[in-house]
Amino acid sequence: MNNTKPEIGLLRFTTAGSVDDGKSTLIGRLLYDSKSIFEDQLKSITETSKRRGNDEVDLSLLTDGLRAEREQGITIDVAYRYFSTPNRKFIIADTPGHIQYTRNMVTGASTADVAVILVDARNGVIEQTIRHTFIASLLNLKHIIFCVNKMDLINFSQEKFLQIETEIKLLAKKVGANNIHIIPISAKFGDNVVDKSNTLSWFEGETLLQLLETIRIADDYSDKCARFPVQYVIRPHDDKYHDYRGYAGRLSGGKMYPGELVTILPSMLVSRIKSIDVFEKSLPEAKSGDSVTIVLEDDIDVSRGNMIVPSENIPQVTKDLEIMMCWFNEKPLMIRGKYVLRHSSSEVKCMVMAVNHKININTLEPDYKDQNVKMNDIANITIKTTAPIFIDDYKKNQVSGSLILVDEATNETVGAGMVVK
Amino acid sequence: MNNIKIDTRHLRQLENESIFIMREIVAQFERPALLFSGGKDSIVLVHLAKKAFWPGKIPFPLLHIDTGHNFQETLDYRDNLAKELGCELLIAYVQESIDKGRCVEEKGVNASRNKLQTVTLLDAIEEYKLDCAIGGGRRDEEKARAKERFFSHRDEFGQWDPKNQRPELWNIFNGRKNMGEHFRVFPISNWTELDVWQYIMQEKIVMPNLYYTHHRKVFNRDGVWLAWAPFMQLKETEEIVELDVRCRTIGDITCTGVTLSTADNLNDIVSEIAASRITERGGRSDDKRSEAAMEDRKKEGYF
Ligand SMILES: Nc1nc2c(ncn2[C@@H]2O[C@H](COP(=O)(O)OP(=O)(O)O)[C@@H](O)[C@H]2O)c(=O)[nH]1
């Protein structure tokens, strides 16, 4: 029995790469070599591989999802995979590499801690790599791991790898990505994915899985940027809890304590936290990520869409915001168009006031002329809301710094935004 | 067997996420209901709902789609649970859908009412004017589920369009819809089978006895052990034997495989699952019919 193992919890990562870079093979390899594949799954893909005339088992079939894509041989959306090793549990957001790519990767990255970006060793850094790196850094992922894949096709050449490594480092610097890791691999043959490669013995770093197992996801939000959007009010109305009035929500960024002086937005009323409750008990503190119920000292009116924050650190309360917007819909963004804006637990209407610039995500240059924001475009825009919302810079707090736009007519989610100001 | 040490931190992270979803459901929908099958996943859902709204009661009813082919233990467990929680219990019967001619009973030895449940479910959603059905689907269960959203939109026919799902970013869930449409919401999307069992063990959730080893009349069909019940037709080559078995998932009797097992406590069950080399759906005949079986059923409005 092993009692000394540290509790490290979950790691969520997203995978990116252009079509045929070997993403599916890599994920299949990770699952296979870490023994996360079940016998019946293996049997099923072995049979399919044979039917298709492949000699070896095609590991990419493991992550093959819906029928349409099985028939077309492509992946259409974000799919989630799960595996665990004795050291950690992993959730993979697997996003495909075709045209709709930007929106899919933004979606996958929005819930990830780490991005794994594939680079074909024969091609080095290409436009797509620039795009993937930019998105990972825009979404503020804590680490980016570059897997230089298909090393077998360049004879496991160290010289070529070093060249690509230099290109990647330059790129990372340009987009401002801090924690990067670069590993030479062959997904097809398993080199440096789970097991250390003999052929790539010149590489001294860790294998991909070793890195994923040990990488630290420090909670780098400052303690004072705690945000508690109220989701729901709990009022039992029974004899025992007749006067109970608790505010249910999930804390983001930092901690909160009973006794702490807090401000309620938008009313700006001030109170103290009386207790932080979870099922049948109260906690001495709530940490970022905890779903809890907060009871206040004073009897004030708080409802869904309100936010409880430490009085000494209040977010910006505003109707005017500047955001980086990734557009998701076939109908382009309309300047002066009206949308429903969803932010934490609140919903307001908004109007797009201006497109300030678009980002050319292949060159990373801002484009001040083109105002036409189409699907998969990323642009800096200004919007005005009908009621104030409570925001922080996305880099400071992901929950108070992110929002989506919804088309009022179709109810579709048409854009995802990150607050930059 | 060894005592198992559970990494409580990842369970806490999963629980936090699921409770968040439960609260979003009641905030965003007018009349949600929790689909209760008596299976372990729906039992965990109920437990999470209980925690999410404490000290209040669970603010939505439980809905059981009753195929009529149940394990008696499941029905007893269901009734007790609803009573204990003070929850409204809605029951919709597949038999009624058949009687009304809404669907036709399958024939032959592999006949199952599993697929017919879709009709009954959609009718119940309409009858009770539900705008959200909370399900225990998990993405790791099956390929077609891997792309399922937490908030899964269904059109006015209850259908799922895998190509036209709303993107889900961060923890912002878009439950807006038009009249007649509804949502399926899956709060434990990110849990694996092992997570579910570890959580049951950590939370000391009382489970139906079917999950523990017991002596039962079973027969083997195409390599899968199935529980025998009087209404099941046997092929000539099949014979009934009594063995020590337990269920890994519980659904309609006709398509619930059982595993030979001596596990009589949660610790042993968790060890058994951790060491298992076959997926839980490996024992469900409903998924074996074709490689894309689940996807087809989901499109029509299955759970
Ligand atoms: N030689 C070689 N081929 C690879 C490697 N990784 C993937 N492939 C092949 O590249 C093709 C595309 O791989 P796949 O995983 O489907 O790419 P995806 O489109 O990125 O998911 C397949 O034929 C794979 O067998 C590798 O490391 N070496």
PDB file of C-alpha atoms in Angstrom, chain A residues 1-10 12 35-41 44-45 48 51 61-70 72 75-84 87-89 91 103 106-111 139 217 231-232 234-236 238 241 244 248-250 277-281 287 289-293 304 328 340 342-345 347 394 398-399 402-413 415-418, chain B residues 2-28 47 50-57 59 138-151 153 160-179 181 183 188-195 198 203 248 273-283 288 290-293 295-296 298-299:
ATOM      1  CA  MET A   1       0.000   0.000   0.000  1.00  0.00           C
ATOM      2  CA  ASN A   2       1.282   3.372  -0.930  1.00  0.00           C
ATOM      3  CA  ASN A   3       0.300   6.206   1.345  1.00  0.00           C
ATOM      4  CA  THR A   4       3.026   8.644   0.491  1.00  0.00           C
ATOM      5  CA  LYS A   5       1.887   9.428  -3.032  1.00  0.00           C
ATOM      6  CA  PRO A   6       1.163  13.123  -3.371  1.00  0.00           C
ATOM      7  CA  GLU A   7      -2.351  14.016  -4.394  1.00  0.00           C
ATOM      8  CA  ILE A   8      -2.000  15.677  -7.727  1.00  0.00           C
ATOM      9  CA  GLY A   9      -5.467  15.388  -9.118  1.00  0.00           C
ATOM     10  CA  LEU A  10      -6.454  16.078 -12.671  1.00  0.00           C
ATOM     11  CA  ARG A  12      -6.517  18.685 -18.571  1.00  0.00           C
ATOM     12  CA  LYS A  35      -2.245   0.455 -20.823  1.00  0.00           C
ATOM     13  CA  SER A  36      -5.429   2.476 -20.794  1.00  0.00           C
ATOM     14  CA  ILE A  37      -6.977   0.497 -23.615  1.00  0.00           C
ATOM     15  CA  PHE A  38      -9.427  -2.244 -22.913  1.00  0.00           C
ATOM     16  CA  GLU A  39      -9.329  -5.610 -24.612  1.00  0.00           C
ATOM     17  CA  ASP A  40     -12.635  -5.172 -26.402  1.00  0.00           C
ATOM     18  CA  GLN A  41     -11.531  -1.792 -27.762  1.00  0.00           C
ATOM     19  CA  SER A  44     -12.428  -3.778 -32.370  1.00  0.00           C
ATOM     20  CA  ILE A  45      -9.684  -1.566 -33.828  1.00  0.00           C
ATOM     21  CA  THR A  48     -11.101  -2.597 -38.427  1.00  0.00           C
ATOM     22  CA  ARG A  51     -10.578  -4.924 -42.810  1.00  0.00           C
ATOM     23  CA  LEU A  61      -8.766   4.447 -34.815  1.00  0.00           C
ATOM     24  CA  LEU A  62      -9.068   4.539 -31.050  1.00  0.00           C
ATOM     25  CA  THR A  63      -9.967   8.182 -31.019  1.00  0.00           C
ATOM     26  CA  ASP A  64     -12.256   7.988 -33.976  1.00  0.00           C
ATOM     27  CA  GLY A  65     -15.650   9.244 -32.911  1.00  0.00           C
ATOM     28  CA  LEU A  66     -18.790   9.733 -34.905  1.00  0.00           C
ATOM     29  CA  ARG A  67     -19.948   7.867 -37.966  1.00  0.00           C
ATOM     30  CA  ALA A  68     -19.775  10.825 -40.329  1.00  0.00           C
ATOM     31  CA  GLU A  69     -16.145  11.270 -39.590  1.00  0.00           C
ATOM     32  CA  ARG A  70     -15.483   7.575 -39.705  1.00  0.00           C
ATOM     33  CA  GLN A  72     -15.090  10.739 -44.258  1.00  0.00           C
ATOM     34  CA  THR A  75     -12.650  14.395 -37.006  1.00  0.00           C
ATOM     35  CA  ILE A  76     -15.259  17.140 -36.805  1.00  0.00           C
ATOM     36  CA  ASP A  77     -15.259  18.621 -33.364  1.00  0.00           C
ATOM     37  CA  VAL A  78     -13.780  18.486 -29.931  1.00  0.00           C
ATOM     38  CA  ALA A  79     -13.810  15.013 -28.413  1.00  0.00           C
ATOM     39  CA  TYR A  80     -12.820  14.213 -24.859  1.00  0.00           C
ATOM     40  CA  ARG A  81     -10.685  11.247 -23.816  1.00  0.00           C
ATOM     41  CA  TYR A  82      -9.797   9.957 -20.415  1.00  0.00           C
ATOM     42  CA  PHE A  83      -6.922   7.984 -19.099  1.00  0.00           C
ATOM     43  CA  SER A  84      -5.009   7.695 -15.928  1.00  0.00           C
ATOM     44  CA  ASN A  87       0.303   9.171 -10.822  1.00  0.00           C
ATOM     45  CA  ARG A  88      -2.361  11.282 -12.395  1.00  0.00           C
ATOM     46  CA  LYS A  89      -5.701  11.390 -14.114  1.00  0.00           C
ATOM     47  CA  ILE A  91      -8.603  14.587 -19.602  1.00  0.00           C
ATOM     48  CA  ARG A 103     -12.964  27.636 -33.114  1.00  0.00           C
ATOM     49  CA  VAL A 106     -10.269  27.714 -28.727  1.00  0.00           C
ATOM     50  CA  THR A 107     -13.057  25.549 -27.318  1.00  0.00           C
ATOM     51  CA  GLY A 108     -10.727  22.714 -26.360  1.00  0.00           C
ATOM     52  CA  ALA A 109      -8.156  25.071 -24.884  1.00  0.00           C
ATOM     53  CA  SER A 110     -10.697  26.989 -22.801  1.00  0.00           C
ATOM     54  CA  THR A 111     -10.889  24.169 -20.268  1.00  0.00           C
ATOM     55  CA  LEU A 139      -6.154  31.292 -23.896  1.00  0.00           C
ATOM     56  CA  ILE A 217      -0.118  23.512 -12.559  1.00  0.00           C
ATOM     57  CA  GLN A 231     -25.471  30.815  -9.428  1.00  0.00           C
ATOM     58  CA  TYR A 232     -28.519  30.046  -7.362  1.00  0.00           C
ATOM     59  CA  ILE A 234     -30.764  28.151  -1.622  1.00  0.00           C
ATOM     60  CA  ARG A 235     -33.788  28.735   0.625  1.00  0.00           C
ATOM     61  CA  PRO A 236     -35.068  25.512   2.150  1.00  0.00           C
ATOM     62  CA  ASP A 238     -38.475  24.031   6.130  1.00  0.00           C
ATOM     63  CA  TYR A 241     -33.573  25.787   8.139  1.00  0.00           C
ATOM     64  CA  TYR A 244     -31.426  29.847   5.840  1.00  0.00           C
ATOM     65  CA  ALA A 248     -24.552  28.787  -4.229  1.00  0.00           C
ATOM     66  CA  GLY A 249     -21.651  29.203  -6.618  1.00  0.00           C
ATOM     67  CA  ARG A 250     -18.136  28.207  -7.547  1.00  0.00           C
ATOM     68  CA  ASP A 277     -21.164  25.612   3.585  1.00  0.00           C
ATOM     69  CA  VAL A 278     -20.984  22.325   1.767  1.00  0.00           C
ATOM     70  CA  PHE A 279     -23.114  19.251   2.384  1.00  0.00           C
ATOM     71  CA  GLU A 280     -23.791  18.917   6.118  1.00  0.00           C
ATOM     72  CA  LYS A 281     -20.800  20.996   7.177  1.00  0.00           C
ATOM     73  CA  LYS A 287     -10.420  27.645  -2.529  1.00  0.00           C
ATOM     74  CA  GLY A 289     -12.596  25.770  -7.980  1.00  0.00           C
ATOM     75  CA  ASP A 290     -14.708  24.867  -4.959  1.00  0.00           C
ATOM     76  CA  SER A 291     -18.477  24.673  -5.343  1.00  0.00           C
ATOM     77  CA  VAL A 292     -19.804  26.023  -2.042  1.00  0.00           C
ATOM     78  CA  THR A 293     -22.687  27.936  -0.529  1.00  0.00           C
ATOM     79  CA  ARG A 304     -28.224  34.999  -9.635  1.00  0.00           C
ATOM     80  CA  PHE A 328     -17.623  30.816 -34.181  1.00  0.00           C
ATOM     81  CA  VAL A 340     -26.941  38.265 -25.807  1.00  0.00           C
ATOM     82  CA  ARG A 342     -23.207  35.610 -21.107  1.00  0.00           C
ATOM     83  CA  HIS A 343     -20.601  36.267 -18.498  1.00  0.00           C
ATOM     84  CA  SER A 344     -20.132  34.164 -15.329  1.00  0.00           C
ATOM     85  CA  SER A 345     -23.694  33.780 -14.038  1.00  0.00           C
ATOM     86  CA  GLU A 347     -26.826  37.516 -18.938  1.00  0.00           C
ATOM     87  CA  TYR A 394      -8.639  37.407 -18.664  1.00  0.00           C
ATOM     88  CA  GLN A 398     -10.379  33.284 -16.310  1.00  0.00           C
ATOM     89  CA  VAL A 399     -13.943  33.288 -14.995  1.00  0.00           C
ATOM     90  CA  SER A 402     -14.305  35.384 -20.235  1.00  0.00           C
ATOM     91  CA  LEU A 403     -17.666  35.644 -21.978  1.00  0.00           C
ATOM     92  CA  ILE A 404     -19.681  34.275 -24.877  1.00  0.00           C
ATOM     93  CA  LEU A 405     -21.995  35.968 -27.351  1.00  0.00           C
ATOM     94  CA  VAL A 406     -25.273  34.298 -28.264  1.00  0.00           C
ATOM     95  CA  ASP A 407     -27.395  35.005 -31.334  1.00  0.00           C
ATOM     96  CA  GLU A 408     -30.799  36.117 -30.093  1.00  0.00           C
ATOM     97  CA  ALA A 409     -32.645  34.548 -32.997  1.00  0.00           C
ATOM     98  CA  THR A 410     -31.006  31.133 -33.174  1.00  0.00           C
ATOM     99  CA  ASN A 411     -29.693  30.840 -29.602  1.00  0.00           C
ATOM    100  CA  GLU A 412     -26.414  29.615 -31.011  1.00  0.00           C
ATOM    101  CA  THR A 413     -23.153  30.469 -29.305  1.00  0.00           C
ATOM    102  CA  GLY A 415     -18.425  34.033 -30.281  1.00  0.00           C
ATOM    103  CA  ALA A 416     -16.057  33.616 -27.378  1.00  0.00           C
ATOM    104  CA  GLY A 417     -14.402  36.621 -25.831  1.00  0.00           C
ATOM    105  CA  MET A 418     -11.549  37.349 -23.482  1.00  0.00           C
TER     106      MET A 418
ATOM    107  CA  ASN B   2      -5.271  -4.533  -0.579  1.00  0.00           C
ATOM    108  CA  ASN B   3      -6.928  -1.542   0.866  1.00  0.00           C
ATOM    109  CA  ILE B   4      -7.158   1.008  -1.840  1.00  0.00           C
ATOM    110  CA  LYS B   5      -5.963   4.529  -1.412  1.00  0.00           C
ATOM    111  CA  ILE B   6      -8.108   6.903  -3.364  1.00  0.00           C
ATOM    112  CA  ASP B   7      -6.763  10.154  -4.733  1.00  0.00           C
ATOM    113  CA  THR B   8      -9.446  12.298  -3.213  1.00  0.00           C
ATOM    114  CA  ARG B   9      -8.255  15.411  -4.935  1.00  0.00           C
ATOM    115  CA  HIS B  10      -9.317  14.436  -8.413  1.00  0.00           C
ATOM    116  CA  LEU B  11     -12.661  13.253  -7.050  1.00  0.00           C
ATOM    117  CA  ARG B  12     -13.111  16.608  -5.375  1.00  0.00           C
ATOM    118  CA  GLN B  13     -12.382  18.374  -8.642  1.00  0.00           C
ATOM    119  CA  LEU B  14     -14.922  16.233 -10.459  1.00  0.00           C
ATOM    120  CA  GLU B  15     -17.488  16.731  -7.737  1.00  0.00           C
ATOM    121  CA  ASN B  16     -17.023  20.513  -7.793  1.00  0.00           C
ATOM    122  CA  GLU B  17     -17.614  20.537 -11.521  1.00  0.00           C
ATOM    123  CA  SER B  18     -20.728  18.342 -11.337  1.00  0.00           C
ATOM    124  CA  ILE B  19     -22.272  20.345  -8.515  1.00  0.00           C
ATOM    125  CA  PHE B  20     -21.671  23.481 -10.549  1.00  0.00           C
ATOM    126  CA  ILE B  21     -23.583  21.895 -13.446  1.00  0.00           C
ATOM    127  CA  MET B  22     -26.460  20.815 -11.174  1.00  0.00           C
ATOM    128  CA  ARG B  23     -26.885  24.398 -10.004  1.00  0.00           C
ATOM    129  CA  GLU B  24     -26.718  25.753 -13.540  1.00  0.00           C
ATOM    130  CA  ILE B  25     -29.526  23.381 -14.457  1.00  0.00           C
ATOM    131  CA  VAL B  26     -31.976  24.730 -11.907  1.00  0.00           C
ATOM    132  CA  ALA B  27     -30.955  28.290 -12.664  1.00  0.00           C
ATOM    133  CA  GLN B  28     -31.326  27.940 -16.428  1.00  0.00           C
ATOM    134  CA  HIS B  47     -26.123  12.001  -4.534  1.00  0.00           C
ATOM    135  CA  LYS B  50     -28.438  16.155  -2.810  1.00  0.00           C
ATOM    136  CA  LYS B  51     -25.100  17.798  -2.050  1.00  0.00           C
ATOM    137  CA  ALA B  52     -25.614  20.658  -4.509  1.00  0.00           C
ATOM    138  CA  PHE B  53     -28.802  21.950  -2.893  1.00  0.00           C
ATOM    139  CA  TRP B  54     -28.251  21.150   0.752  1.00  0.00           C
ATOM    140  CA  PRO B  55     -29.787  22.155   3.142  1.00  0.00           C
ATOM    141  CA  GLY B  56     -32.599  22.502   0.614  1.00  0.00           C
ATOM    142  CA  LYS B  57     -34.221  19.514  -1.013  1.00  0.00           C
ATOM    143  CA  PRO B  59     -35.517  20.928  -6.548  1.00  0.00           C
ATOM    144  CA  ARG B 138     -20.255   9.781 -19.352  1.00  0.00           C
ATOM    145  CA  ARG B 139     -17.950  10.592 -22.228  1.00  0.00           C
ATOM    146  CA  ASP B 140     -15.666   7.666 -21.549  1.00  0.00           C
ATOM    147  CA  GLU B 141     -18.494   5.161 -21.939  1.00  0.00           C
ATOM    148  CA  GLU B 142     -18.614   5.040 -25.659  1.00  0.00           C
ATOM    149  CA  LYS B 143     -17.156   6.686 -28.761  1.00  0.00           C
ATOM    150  CA  ALA B 144     -20.259   8.655 -29.739  1.00  0.00           C
ATOM    151  CA  ARG B 145     -20.476  10.068 -26.238  1.00  0.00           C
ATOM    152  CA  ALA B 146     -16.935  11.409 -26.365  1.00  0.00           C
ATOM    153  CA  LYS B 147     -18.165  14.486 -28.216  1.00  0.00           C
ATOM    154  CA  GLU B 148     -21.275  15.018 -26.195  1.00  0.00           C
ATOM    155  CA  ARG B 149     -21.663  18.375 -24.492  1.00  0.00           C
ATOM    156  CA  PHE B 150     -22.556  18.980 -20.875  1.00  0.00           C
ATOM    157  CA  PHE B 151     -25.558  20.920 -22.173  1.00  0.00           C
ATOM    158  CA  HIS B 153     -29.421  20.681 -27.285  1.00  0.00           C
ATOM    159  CA  TRP B 160     -29.520  15.173 -31.473  1.00  0.00           C
ATOM    160  CA  ASP B 161     -27.488  16.577 -34.313  1.00  0.00           C
ATOM    161  CA  PRO B 162     -23.864  15.696 -33.669  1.00  0.00           C
ATOM    162  CA  LYS B 163     -22.692  18.155 -36.308  1.00  0.00           C
ATOM    163  CA  ASN B 164     -24.590  21.067 -34.900  1.00  0.00           C
ATOM    164  CA  GLN B 165     -23.763  21.183 -31.233  1.00  0.00           C
ATOM    165  CA  ARG B 166     -23.075  24.411 -29.452  1.00  0.00           C
ATOM    166  CA  PRO B 167     -19.463  24.942 -28.551  1.00  0.00           C
ATOM    167  CA  GLU B 168     -18.867  24.931 -24.792  1.00  0.00           C
ATOM    168  CA  LEU B 169     -16.240  27.278 -23.479  1.00  0.00           C
ATOM    169  CA  TRP B 170     -14.827  27.675 -20.003  1.00  0.00           C
ATOM    170  CA  ASN B 171     -17.674  27.116 -17.601  1.00  0.00           C
ATOM    171  CA  ILE B 172     -20.244  29.153 -19.467  1.00  0.00           C
ATOM    172  CA  PHE B 173     -23.198  27.004 -20.483  1.00  0.00           C
ATOM    173  CA  ASN B 174     -25.717  28.180 -23.013  1.00  0.00           C
ATOM    174  CA  GLY B 175     -29.119  26.677 -22.210  1.00  0.00           C
ATOM    175  CA  ARG B 176     -31.180  29.073 -24.324  1.00  0.00           C
ATOM    176  CA  LYS B 177     -33.795  27.411 -26.456  1.00  0.00           C
ATOM    177  CA  ASN B 178     -37.037  27.863 -28.337  1.00  0.00           C
ATOM    178  CA  MET B 179     -40.428  26.543 -27.309  1.00  0.00           C
ATOM    179  CA  GLU B 181     -37.002  22.204 -27.625  1.00  0.00           C
ATOM    180  CA  PHE B 183     -31.836  19.938 -23.308  1.00  0.00           C
ATOM    181  CA  ILE B 188     -20.825  13.593 -14.804  1.00  0.00           C
ATOM    182  CA  SER B 189     -19.569  13.843 -18.388  1.00  0.00           C
ATOM    183  CA  ASN B 190     -15.963  13.908 -17.250  1.00  0.00           C
ATOM    184  CA  TRP B 191     -16.116  10.920 -14.897  1.00  0.00           C
ATOM    185  CA  THR B 192     -14.817   7.474 -15.774  1.00  0.00           C
ATOM    186  CA  GLU B 193     -16.257   4.219 -14.518  1.00  0.00           C
ATOM    187  CA  LEU B 194     -13.449   3.998 -11.989  1.00  0.00           C
ATOM    188  CA  ASP B 195     -14.093   7.549 -10.765  1.00  0.00           C
ATOM    189  CA  GLN B 198     -14.104   5.445  -6.158  1.00  0.00           C
ATOM    190  CA  GLU B 203     -18.966   8.885  -0.063  1.00  0.00           C
ATOM    191  CA  ARG B 248     -21.206  -3.755 -13.641  1.00  0.00           C
ATOM    192  CA  ILE B 273     -12.625  -2.356 -11.999  1.00  0.00           C
ATOM    193  CA  ALA B 274      -9.115  -0.969 -11.799  1.00  0.00           C
ATOM    194  CA  ALA B 275      -7.710  -4.287 -12.993  1.00  0.00           C
ATOM    195  CA  SER B 276     -10.401  -4.942 -15.573  1.00  0.00           C
ATOM    196  CA  ARG B 277      -9.410  -5.173 -19.182  1.00  0.00           C
ATOM    197  CA  ILE B 278     -12.904  -5.017 -20.655  1.00  0.00           C
ATOM    198  CA  THR B 279     -15.055  -1.888 -20.872  1.00  0.00           C
ATOM    199  CA  GLU B 280     -18.323  -1.849 -18.988  1.00  0.00           C
ATOM    200  CA  ARG B 281     -20.242  -1.664 -22.223  1.00  0.00           C
ATOM    201  CA  GLY B 282     -18.491  -4.817 -23.386  1.00  0.00           C
ATOM    202  CA  GLY B 283     -21.239  -6.570 -21.450  1.00  0.00           C
ATOM    203  CA  LYS B 288     -22.765  -4.577 -29.974  1.00  0.00           C
ATOM    204  CA  SER B 290     -23.330  -2.345 -34.853  1.00  0.00           C
ATOM    205  CA  GLU B 291     -20.257  -0.256 -34.434  1.00  0.00           C
ATOM    206  CA  ALA B 292     -22.318   2.904 -34.652  1.00  0.00           C
ATOM    207  CA  ALA B 293     -25.248   1.642 -32.582  1.00  0.00           C
ATOM    208  CA  GLU B 295     -24.669   7.097 -32.193  1.00  0.00           C
ATOM    209  CA  ASP B 296     -27.800   6.092 -34.093  1.00  0.00           C
ATOM    210  CA  LYS B 298     -28.603   9.075 -29.625  1.00  0.00           C
ATOM    211  CA  LYS B 299     -29.652  10.850 -32.806  1.00  0.00           C
TER     212      LYS B 299
END
